[in-house]
mmCIF file of C-alpha atoms and ligand atoms in Angstrom:
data_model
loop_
_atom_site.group_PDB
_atom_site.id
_atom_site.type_symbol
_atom_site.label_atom_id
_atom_site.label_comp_id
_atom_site.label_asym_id
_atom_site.label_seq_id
_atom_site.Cartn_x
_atom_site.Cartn_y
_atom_site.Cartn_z
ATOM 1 C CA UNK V 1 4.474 -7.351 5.778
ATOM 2 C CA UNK V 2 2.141 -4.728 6.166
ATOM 3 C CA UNK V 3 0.656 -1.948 3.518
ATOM 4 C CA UNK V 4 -0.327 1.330 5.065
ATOM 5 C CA UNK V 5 -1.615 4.191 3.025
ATOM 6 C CA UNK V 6 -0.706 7.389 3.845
ATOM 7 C CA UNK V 7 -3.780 9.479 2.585
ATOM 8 C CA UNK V 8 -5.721 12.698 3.379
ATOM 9 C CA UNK V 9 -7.448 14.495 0.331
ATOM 10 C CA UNK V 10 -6.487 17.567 1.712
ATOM 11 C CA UNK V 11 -3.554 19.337 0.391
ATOM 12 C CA UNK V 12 -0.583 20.681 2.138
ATOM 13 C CA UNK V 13 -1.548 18.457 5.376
ATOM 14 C CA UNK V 14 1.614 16.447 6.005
ATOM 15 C CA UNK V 15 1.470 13.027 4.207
ATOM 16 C CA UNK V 16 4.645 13.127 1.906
ATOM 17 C CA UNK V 17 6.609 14.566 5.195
ATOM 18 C CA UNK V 18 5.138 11.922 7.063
ATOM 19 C CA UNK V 19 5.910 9.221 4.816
ATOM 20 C CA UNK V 20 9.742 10.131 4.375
ATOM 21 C CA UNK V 21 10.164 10.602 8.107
ATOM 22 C CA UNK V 22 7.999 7.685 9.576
ATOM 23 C CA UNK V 23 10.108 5.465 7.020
ATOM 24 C CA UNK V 24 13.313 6.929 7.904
ATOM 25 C CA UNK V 25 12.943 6.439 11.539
ATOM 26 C CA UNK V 26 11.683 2.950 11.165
ATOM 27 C CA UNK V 27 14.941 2.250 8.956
ATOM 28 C CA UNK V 28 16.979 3.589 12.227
ATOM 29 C CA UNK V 29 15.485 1.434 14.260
ATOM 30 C CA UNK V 30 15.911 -1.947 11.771
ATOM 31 C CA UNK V 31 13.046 -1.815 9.920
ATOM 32 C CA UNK V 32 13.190 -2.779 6.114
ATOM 33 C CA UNK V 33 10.270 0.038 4.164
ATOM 34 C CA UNK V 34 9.168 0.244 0.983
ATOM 35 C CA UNK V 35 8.478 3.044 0.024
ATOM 36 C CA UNK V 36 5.616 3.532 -3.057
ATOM 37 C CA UNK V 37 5.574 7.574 -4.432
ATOM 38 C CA UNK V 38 1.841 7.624 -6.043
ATOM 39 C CA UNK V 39 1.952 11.466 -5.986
ATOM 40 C CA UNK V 40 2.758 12.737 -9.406
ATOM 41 C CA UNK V 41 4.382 15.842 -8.003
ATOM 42 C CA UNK V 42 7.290 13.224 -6.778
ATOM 43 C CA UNK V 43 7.584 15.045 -3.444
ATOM 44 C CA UNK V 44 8.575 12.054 -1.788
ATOM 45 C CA UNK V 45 10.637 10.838 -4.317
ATOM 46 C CA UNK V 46 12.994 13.921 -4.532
ATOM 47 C CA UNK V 47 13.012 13.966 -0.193
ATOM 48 C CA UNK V 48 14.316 11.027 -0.109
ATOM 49 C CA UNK V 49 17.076 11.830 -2.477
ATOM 50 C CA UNK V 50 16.445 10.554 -5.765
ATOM 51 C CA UNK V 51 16.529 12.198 -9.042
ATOM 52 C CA UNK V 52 13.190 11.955 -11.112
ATOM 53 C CA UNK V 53 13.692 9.871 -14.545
ATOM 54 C CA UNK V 54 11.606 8.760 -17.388
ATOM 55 C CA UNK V 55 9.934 5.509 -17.117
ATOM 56 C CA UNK V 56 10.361 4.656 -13.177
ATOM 57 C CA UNK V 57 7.063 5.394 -11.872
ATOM 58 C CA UNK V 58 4.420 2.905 -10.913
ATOM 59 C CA UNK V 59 2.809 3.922 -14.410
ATOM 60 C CA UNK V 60 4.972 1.299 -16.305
ATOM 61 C CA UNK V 61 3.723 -1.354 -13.984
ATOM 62 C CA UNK V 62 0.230 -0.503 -13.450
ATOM 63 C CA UNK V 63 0.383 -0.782 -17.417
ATOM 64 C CA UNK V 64 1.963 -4.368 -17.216
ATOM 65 C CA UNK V 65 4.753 -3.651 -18.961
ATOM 66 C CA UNK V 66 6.954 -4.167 -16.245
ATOM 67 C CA UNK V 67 6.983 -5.517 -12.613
ATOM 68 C CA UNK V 68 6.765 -3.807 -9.743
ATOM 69 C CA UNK V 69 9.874 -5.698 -8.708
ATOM 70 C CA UNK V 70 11.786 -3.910 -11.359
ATOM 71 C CA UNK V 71 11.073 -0.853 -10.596
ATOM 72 C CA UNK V 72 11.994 -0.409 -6.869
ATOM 73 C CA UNK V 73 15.396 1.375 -6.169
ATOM 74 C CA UNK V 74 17.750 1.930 -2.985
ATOM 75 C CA UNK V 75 17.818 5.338 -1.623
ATOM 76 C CA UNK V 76 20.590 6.853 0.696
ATOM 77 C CA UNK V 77 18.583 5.990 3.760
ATOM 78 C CA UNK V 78 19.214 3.106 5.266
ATOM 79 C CA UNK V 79 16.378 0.748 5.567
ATOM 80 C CA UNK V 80 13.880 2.401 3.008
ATOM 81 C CA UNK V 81 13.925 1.290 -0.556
ATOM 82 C CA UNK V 82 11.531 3.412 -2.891
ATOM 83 C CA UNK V 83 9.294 2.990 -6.251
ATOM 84 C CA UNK V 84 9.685 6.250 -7.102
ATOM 85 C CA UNK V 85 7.304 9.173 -9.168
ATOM 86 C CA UNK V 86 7.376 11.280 -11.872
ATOM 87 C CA UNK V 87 5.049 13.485 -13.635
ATOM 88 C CA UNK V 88 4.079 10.486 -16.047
ATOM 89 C CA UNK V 89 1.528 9.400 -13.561
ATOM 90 C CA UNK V 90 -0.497 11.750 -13.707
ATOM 91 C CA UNK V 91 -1.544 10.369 -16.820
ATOM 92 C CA UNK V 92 -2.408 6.937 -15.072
ATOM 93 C CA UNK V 93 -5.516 7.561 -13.792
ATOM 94 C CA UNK V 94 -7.016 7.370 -17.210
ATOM 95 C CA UNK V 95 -5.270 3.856 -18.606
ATOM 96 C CA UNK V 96 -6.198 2.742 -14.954
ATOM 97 C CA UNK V 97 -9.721 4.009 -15.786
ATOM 98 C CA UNK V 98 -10.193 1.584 -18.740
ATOM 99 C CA UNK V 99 -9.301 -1.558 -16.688
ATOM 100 C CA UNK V 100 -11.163 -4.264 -15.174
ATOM 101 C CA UNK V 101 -11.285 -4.581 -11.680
ATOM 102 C CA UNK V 102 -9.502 -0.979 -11.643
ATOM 103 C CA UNK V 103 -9.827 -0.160 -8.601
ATOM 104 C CA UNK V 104 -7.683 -3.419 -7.444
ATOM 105 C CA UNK V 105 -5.257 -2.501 -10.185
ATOM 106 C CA UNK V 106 -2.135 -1.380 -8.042
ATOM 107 C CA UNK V 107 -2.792 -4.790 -5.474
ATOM 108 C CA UNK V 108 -2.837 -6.563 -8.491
ATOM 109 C CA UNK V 109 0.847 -5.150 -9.367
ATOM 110 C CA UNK V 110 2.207 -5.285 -5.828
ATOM 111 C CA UNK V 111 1.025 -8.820 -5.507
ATOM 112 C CA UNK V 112 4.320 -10.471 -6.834
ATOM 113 C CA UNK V 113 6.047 -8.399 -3.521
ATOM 114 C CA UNK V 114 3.435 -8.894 -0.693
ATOM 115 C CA UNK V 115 2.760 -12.614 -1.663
ATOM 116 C CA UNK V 116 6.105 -13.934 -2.011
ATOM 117 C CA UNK V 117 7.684 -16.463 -0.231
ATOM 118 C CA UNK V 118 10.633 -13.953 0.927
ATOM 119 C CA UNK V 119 8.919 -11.293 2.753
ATOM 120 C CA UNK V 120 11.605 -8.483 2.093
ATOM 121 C CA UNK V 121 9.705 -5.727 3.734
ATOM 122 C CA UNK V 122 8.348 -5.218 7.118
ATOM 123 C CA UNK V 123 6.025 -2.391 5.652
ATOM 124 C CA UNK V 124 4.876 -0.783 2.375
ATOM 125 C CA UNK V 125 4.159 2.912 2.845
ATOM 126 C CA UNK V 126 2.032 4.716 0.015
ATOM 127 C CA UNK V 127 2.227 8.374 -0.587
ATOM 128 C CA UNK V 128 -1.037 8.987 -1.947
ATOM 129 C CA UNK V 129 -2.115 12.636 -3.777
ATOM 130 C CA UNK V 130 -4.630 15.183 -2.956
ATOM 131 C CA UNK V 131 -7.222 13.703 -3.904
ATOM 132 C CA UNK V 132 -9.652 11.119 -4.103
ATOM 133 C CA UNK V 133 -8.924 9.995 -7.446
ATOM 134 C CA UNK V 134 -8.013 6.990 -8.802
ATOM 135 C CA UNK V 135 -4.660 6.427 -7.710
ATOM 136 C CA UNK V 136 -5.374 7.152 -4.434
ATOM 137 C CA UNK V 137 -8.668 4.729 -4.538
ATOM 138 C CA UNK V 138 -6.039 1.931 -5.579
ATOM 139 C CA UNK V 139 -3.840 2.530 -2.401
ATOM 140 C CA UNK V 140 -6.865 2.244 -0.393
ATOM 141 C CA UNK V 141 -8.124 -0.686 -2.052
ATOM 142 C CA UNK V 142 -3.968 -2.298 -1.615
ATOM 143 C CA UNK V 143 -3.329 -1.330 1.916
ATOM 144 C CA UNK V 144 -3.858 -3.427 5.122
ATOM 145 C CA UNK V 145 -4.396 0.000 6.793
ATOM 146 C CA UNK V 146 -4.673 3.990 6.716
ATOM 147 C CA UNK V 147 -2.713 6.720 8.400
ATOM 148 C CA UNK V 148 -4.286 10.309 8.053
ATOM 149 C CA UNK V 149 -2.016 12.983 8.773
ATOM 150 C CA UNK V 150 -4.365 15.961 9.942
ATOM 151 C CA UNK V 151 -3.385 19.573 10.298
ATOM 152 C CA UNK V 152 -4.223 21.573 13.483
ATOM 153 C CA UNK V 153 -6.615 23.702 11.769
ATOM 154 C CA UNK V 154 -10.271 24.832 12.809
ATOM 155 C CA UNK V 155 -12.054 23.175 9.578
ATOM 156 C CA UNK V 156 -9.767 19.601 9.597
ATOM 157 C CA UNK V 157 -12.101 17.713 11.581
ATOM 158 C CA UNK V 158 -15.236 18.232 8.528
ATOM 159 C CA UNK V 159 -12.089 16.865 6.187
ATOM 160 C CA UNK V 160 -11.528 14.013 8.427
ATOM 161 C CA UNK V 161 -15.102 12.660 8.066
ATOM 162 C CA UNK V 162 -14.360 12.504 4.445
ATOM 163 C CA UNK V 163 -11.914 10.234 4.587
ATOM 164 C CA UNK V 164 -12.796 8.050 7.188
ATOM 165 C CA UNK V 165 -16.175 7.711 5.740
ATOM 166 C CA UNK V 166 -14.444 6.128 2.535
ATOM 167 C CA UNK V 167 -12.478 3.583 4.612
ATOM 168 C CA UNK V 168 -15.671 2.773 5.927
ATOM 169 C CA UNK V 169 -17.185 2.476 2.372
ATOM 170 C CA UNK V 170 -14.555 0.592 1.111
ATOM 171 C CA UNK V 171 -14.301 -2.093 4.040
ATOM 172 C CA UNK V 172 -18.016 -2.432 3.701
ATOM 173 C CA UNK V 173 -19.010 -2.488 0.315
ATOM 174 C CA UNK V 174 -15.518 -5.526 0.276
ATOM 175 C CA UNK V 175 -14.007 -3.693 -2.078
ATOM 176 C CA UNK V 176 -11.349 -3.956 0.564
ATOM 177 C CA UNK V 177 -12.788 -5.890 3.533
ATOM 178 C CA UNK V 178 -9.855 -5.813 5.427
ATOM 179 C CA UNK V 179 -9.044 -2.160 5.610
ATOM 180 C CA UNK V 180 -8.686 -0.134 8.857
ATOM 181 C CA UNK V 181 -7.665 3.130 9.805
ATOM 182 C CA UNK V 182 -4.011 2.763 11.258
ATOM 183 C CA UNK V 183 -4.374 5.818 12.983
ATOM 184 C CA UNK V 184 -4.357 9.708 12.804
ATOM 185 C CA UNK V 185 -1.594 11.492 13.879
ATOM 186 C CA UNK V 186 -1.720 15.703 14.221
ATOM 187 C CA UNK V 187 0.640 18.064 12.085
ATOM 188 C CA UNK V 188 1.895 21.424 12.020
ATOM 189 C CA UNK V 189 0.950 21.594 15.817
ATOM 190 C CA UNK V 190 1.987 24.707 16.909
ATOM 191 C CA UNK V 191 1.789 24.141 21.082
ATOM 192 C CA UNK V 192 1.686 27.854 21.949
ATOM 193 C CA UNK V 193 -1.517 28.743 20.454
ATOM 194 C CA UNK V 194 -4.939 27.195 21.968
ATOM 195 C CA UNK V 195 -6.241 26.327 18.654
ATOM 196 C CA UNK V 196 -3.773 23.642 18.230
ATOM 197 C CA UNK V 197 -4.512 22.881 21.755
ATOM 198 C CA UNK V 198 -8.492 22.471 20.813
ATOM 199 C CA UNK V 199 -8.501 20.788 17.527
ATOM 200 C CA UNK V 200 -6.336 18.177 19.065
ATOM 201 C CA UNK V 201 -9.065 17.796 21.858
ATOM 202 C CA UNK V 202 -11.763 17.801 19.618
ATOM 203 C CA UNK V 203 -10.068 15.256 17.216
ATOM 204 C CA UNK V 204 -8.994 12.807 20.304
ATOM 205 C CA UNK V 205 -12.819 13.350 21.672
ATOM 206 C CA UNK V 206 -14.123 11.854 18.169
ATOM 207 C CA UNK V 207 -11.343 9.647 17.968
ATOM 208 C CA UNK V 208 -10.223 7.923 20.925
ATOM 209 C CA UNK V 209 -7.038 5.588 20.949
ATOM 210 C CA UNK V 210 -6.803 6.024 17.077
ATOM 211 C CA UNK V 211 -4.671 9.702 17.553
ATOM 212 C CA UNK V 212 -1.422 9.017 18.211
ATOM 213 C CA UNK V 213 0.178 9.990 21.425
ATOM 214 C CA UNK V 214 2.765 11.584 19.529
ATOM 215 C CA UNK V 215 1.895 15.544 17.544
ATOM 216 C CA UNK V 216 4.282 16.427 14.998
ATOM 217 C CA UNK V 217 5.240 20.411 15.852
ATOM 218 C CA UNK V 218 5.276 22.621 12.988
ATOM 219 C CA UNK V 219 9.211 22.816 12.644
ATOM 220 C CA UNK V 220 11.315 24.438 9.657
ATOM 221 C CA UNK V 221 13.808 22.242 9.695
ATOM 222 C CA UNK V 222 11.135 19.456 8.405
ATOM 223 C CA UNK V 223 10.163 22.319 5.721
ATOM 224 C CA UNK V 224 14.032 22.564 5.163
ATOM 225 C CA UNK V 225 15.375 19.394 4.758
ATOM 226 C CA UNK V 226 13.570 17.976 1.312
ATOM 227 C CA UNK V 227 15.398 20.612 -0.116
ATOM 228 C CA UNK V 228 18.733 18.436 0.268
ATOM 229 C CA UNK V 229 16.688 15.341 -0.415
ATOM 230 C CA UNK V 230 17.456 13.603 3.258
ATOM 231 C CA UNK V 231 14.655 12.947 5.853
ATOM 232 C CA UNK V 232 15.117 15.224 9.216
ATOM 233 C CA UNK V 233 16.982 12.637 11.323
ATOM 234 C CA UNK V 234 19.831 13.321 8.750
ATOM 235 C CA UNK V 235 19.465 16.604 8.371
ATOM 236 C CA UNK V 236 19.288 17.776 11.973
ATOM 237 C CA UNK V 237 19.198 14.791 14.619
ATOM 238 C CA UNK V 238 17.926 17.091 17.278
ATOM 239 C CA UNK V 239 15.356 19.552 15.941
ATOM 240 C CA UNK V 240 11.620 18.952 17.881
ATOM 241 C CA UNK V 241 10.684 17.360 13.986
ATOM 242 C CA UNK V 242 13.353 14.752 14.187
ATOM 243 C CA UNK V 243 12.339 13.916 17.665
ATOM 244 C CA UNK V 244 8.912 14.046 17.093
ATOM 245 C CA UNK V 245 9.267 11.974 14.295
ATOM 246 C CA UNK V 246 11.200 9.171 16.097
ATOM 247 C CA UNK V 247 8.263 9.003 19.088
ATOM 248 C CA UNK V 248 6.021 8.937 16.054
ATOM 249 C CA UNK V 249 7.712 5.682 14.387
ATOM 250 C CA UNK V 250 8.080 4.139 17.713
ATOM 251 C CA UNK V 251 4.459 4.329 18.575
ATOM 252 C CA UNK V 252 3.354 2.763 15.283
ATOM 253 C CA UNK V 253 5.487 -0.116 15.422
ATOM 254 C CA UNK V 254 4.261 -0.686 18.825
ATOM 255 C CA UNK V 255 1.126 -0.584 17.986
ATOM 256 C CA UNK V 256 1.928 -3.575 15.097
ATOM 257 C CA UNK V 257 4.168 -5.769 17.364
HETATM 258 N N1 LIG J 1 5.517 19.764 10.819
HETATM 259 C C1 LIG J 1 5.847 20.634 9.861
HETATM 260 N N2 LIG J 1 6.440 21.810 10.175
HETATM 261 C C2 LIG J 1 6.771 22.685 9.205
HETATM 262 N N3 LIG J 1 6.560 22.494 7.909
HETATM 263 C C3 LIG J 1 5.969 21.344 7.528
HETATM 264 C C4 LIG J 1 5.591 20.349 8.475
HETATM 265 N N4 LIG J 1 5.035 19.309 7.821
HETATM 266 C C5 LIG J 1 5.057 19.642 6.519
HETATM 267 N N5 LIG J 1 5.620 20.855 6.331
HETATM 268 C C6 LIG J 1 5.780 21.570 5.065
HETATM 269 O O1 LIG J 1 4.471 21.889 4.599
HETATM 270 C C7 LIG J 1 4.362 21.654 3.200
HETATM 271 C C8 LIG J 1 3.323 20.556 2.948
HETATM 272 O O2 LIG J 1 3.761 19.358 3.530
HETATM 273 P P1 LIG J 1 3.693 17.984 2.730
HETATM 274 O O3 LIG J 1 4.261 18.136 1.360
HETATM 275 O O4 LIG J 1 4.239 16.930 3.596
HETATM 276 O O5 LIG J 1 2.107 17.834 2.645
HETATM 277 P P2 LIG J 1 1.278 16.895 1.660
HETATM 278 O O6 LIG J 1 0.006 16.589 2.390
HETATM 279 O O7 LIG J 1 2.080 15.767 1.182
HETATM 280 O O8 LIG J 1 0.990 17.895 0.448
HETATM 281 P P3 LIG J 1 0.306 17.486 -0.949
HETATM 282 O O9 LIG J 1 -1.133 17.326 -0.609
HETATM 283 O O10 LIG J 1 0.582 18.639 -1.854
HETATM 284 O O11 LIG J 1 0.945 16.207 -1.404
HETATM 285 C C9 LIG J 1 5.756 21.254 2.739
HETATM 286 O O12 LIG J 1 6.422 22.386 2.293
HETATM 287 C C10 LIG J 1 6.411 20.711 3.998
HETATM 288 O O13 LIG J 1 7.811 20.851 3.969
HETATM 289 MG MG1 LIG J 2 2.468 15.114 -0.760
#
């Protein structure tokens, strides 16, 4: 079983979309996902189809009032199970504050799933905030590995630094010595205009073998489809996002076979 964080402190950059899709199209191809919402705007949560209620965030279980175990549900896509959001959350970066060890607080809960005897999961996928707060600290500090979703945009590359300069930190200092960036995979890539064209250049120059192959085009039917709570693959098999999407997934898992 492997833990991958999906983080970027940017906003608006891709990482909930990314995190629905990638574990949809691994659940196509037989992969079993969890799925762990840390966002307390529940974006992920609602696209893949499930209704926001009181008391089945990660909050309860960061708290230790219940497992994490208890609090993972099925969603209509086949494959992915989720622990879902909701707004309560947001208010866990201040109990989490108080803790020992809190930075190791969420590995801590998740332990009971990624050390048991029946591995259930192929992957854990963590949908982290905009930010570089405390929750998404704690999926840094819990995953084996980081995917940063970057948006074809002039300034994403100073953003980038950001980020990878934490993994770095974080790895070094052994606050989590085995993290890794996963890899970086391009958004919103809009193929006409050279921009997209450069950035992605620039980004692969830095970069090397850790940008993916596959670009995710900027596609309305992946802007559509949370809006009916399904990932793209249901929503519209064919569109360049669903295709995109499935390259995407198939590239990462060959990359961990
Ligand atoms: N490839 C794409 N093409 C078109 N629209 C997209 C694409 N990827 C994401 N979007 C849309 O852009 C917006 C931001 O995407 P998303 O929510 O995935 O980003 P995020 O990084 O999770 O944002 P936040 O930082 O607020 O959590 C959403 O409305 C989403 O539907
Ligand atoms: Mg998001």
């Amino acid at each position: 079983m492997k833990v991958v964080a999906i983080a970027n402190q940017k906003g608006g950059v891709g990482k909930t979309t990314t995190v629905i899709n990638l574990a949809a199209c691994l659940g196509e191809i037989g992969q079993k996902i969890l799925v762990v919402d840390l966002d307390p705007q529940s974006n992920c949560t609602s696209g893949l189809g499930l209704e926001l209620t009181e008391g089945s965030s990660m909050y309860q279980a960061l708290l230790g009032n219940v497992s994490a175990e208890e609090l993972i549900q099925a969603t209509p896509v086949p494959g992915v199970d989720l622990i879902p959001a909701e707004l309560d959350l947001a208010g866990s970066e201040v109990d989490i504050a108080r803790m020992d060890s809190y930075l190791h607080c969420l590995r801590n809960t998740l332990d009971p799933i990624t050390n048991s005897k029946n591995q259930k999961y192929d992957f854990i996928l963590f949908d982290c905030p905009p930010s570089l707060g405390i929750l998404t600290m704690n999926s840094l500090s819990a995953a084996h590995s980081v995917i940063v979703p970057m948006q074809c945009e002039y300034y994403a590359l100073e953003g980038l630094s950001v980020i990878i300069n934490l993994i770095n930190q974080l790895r070094d200092s052994g606050t989590n010595s085995g993290l890794g960036l996963e890899g970086i995979i391009m958004t919103m890539v809009d193929k006409r205009t050279n921009l997209s064209a450069q950035v992605i250049n620039e980004v692969r120059n830095h970069f090397k073998d850790f940008v993916y192959d596959a670009t995710i085009p900027r596609n309305v039917r992946l802007s559509e489809a949370p809006s009916h709570g399904i990932p793209v693959i249901a929503y519209d098999s064919l569109s360049t996002g669903a295709i995109a999407y499935r390259e995407f997934a198939k590239e990462f898992l060959a990359k961990n076979s």
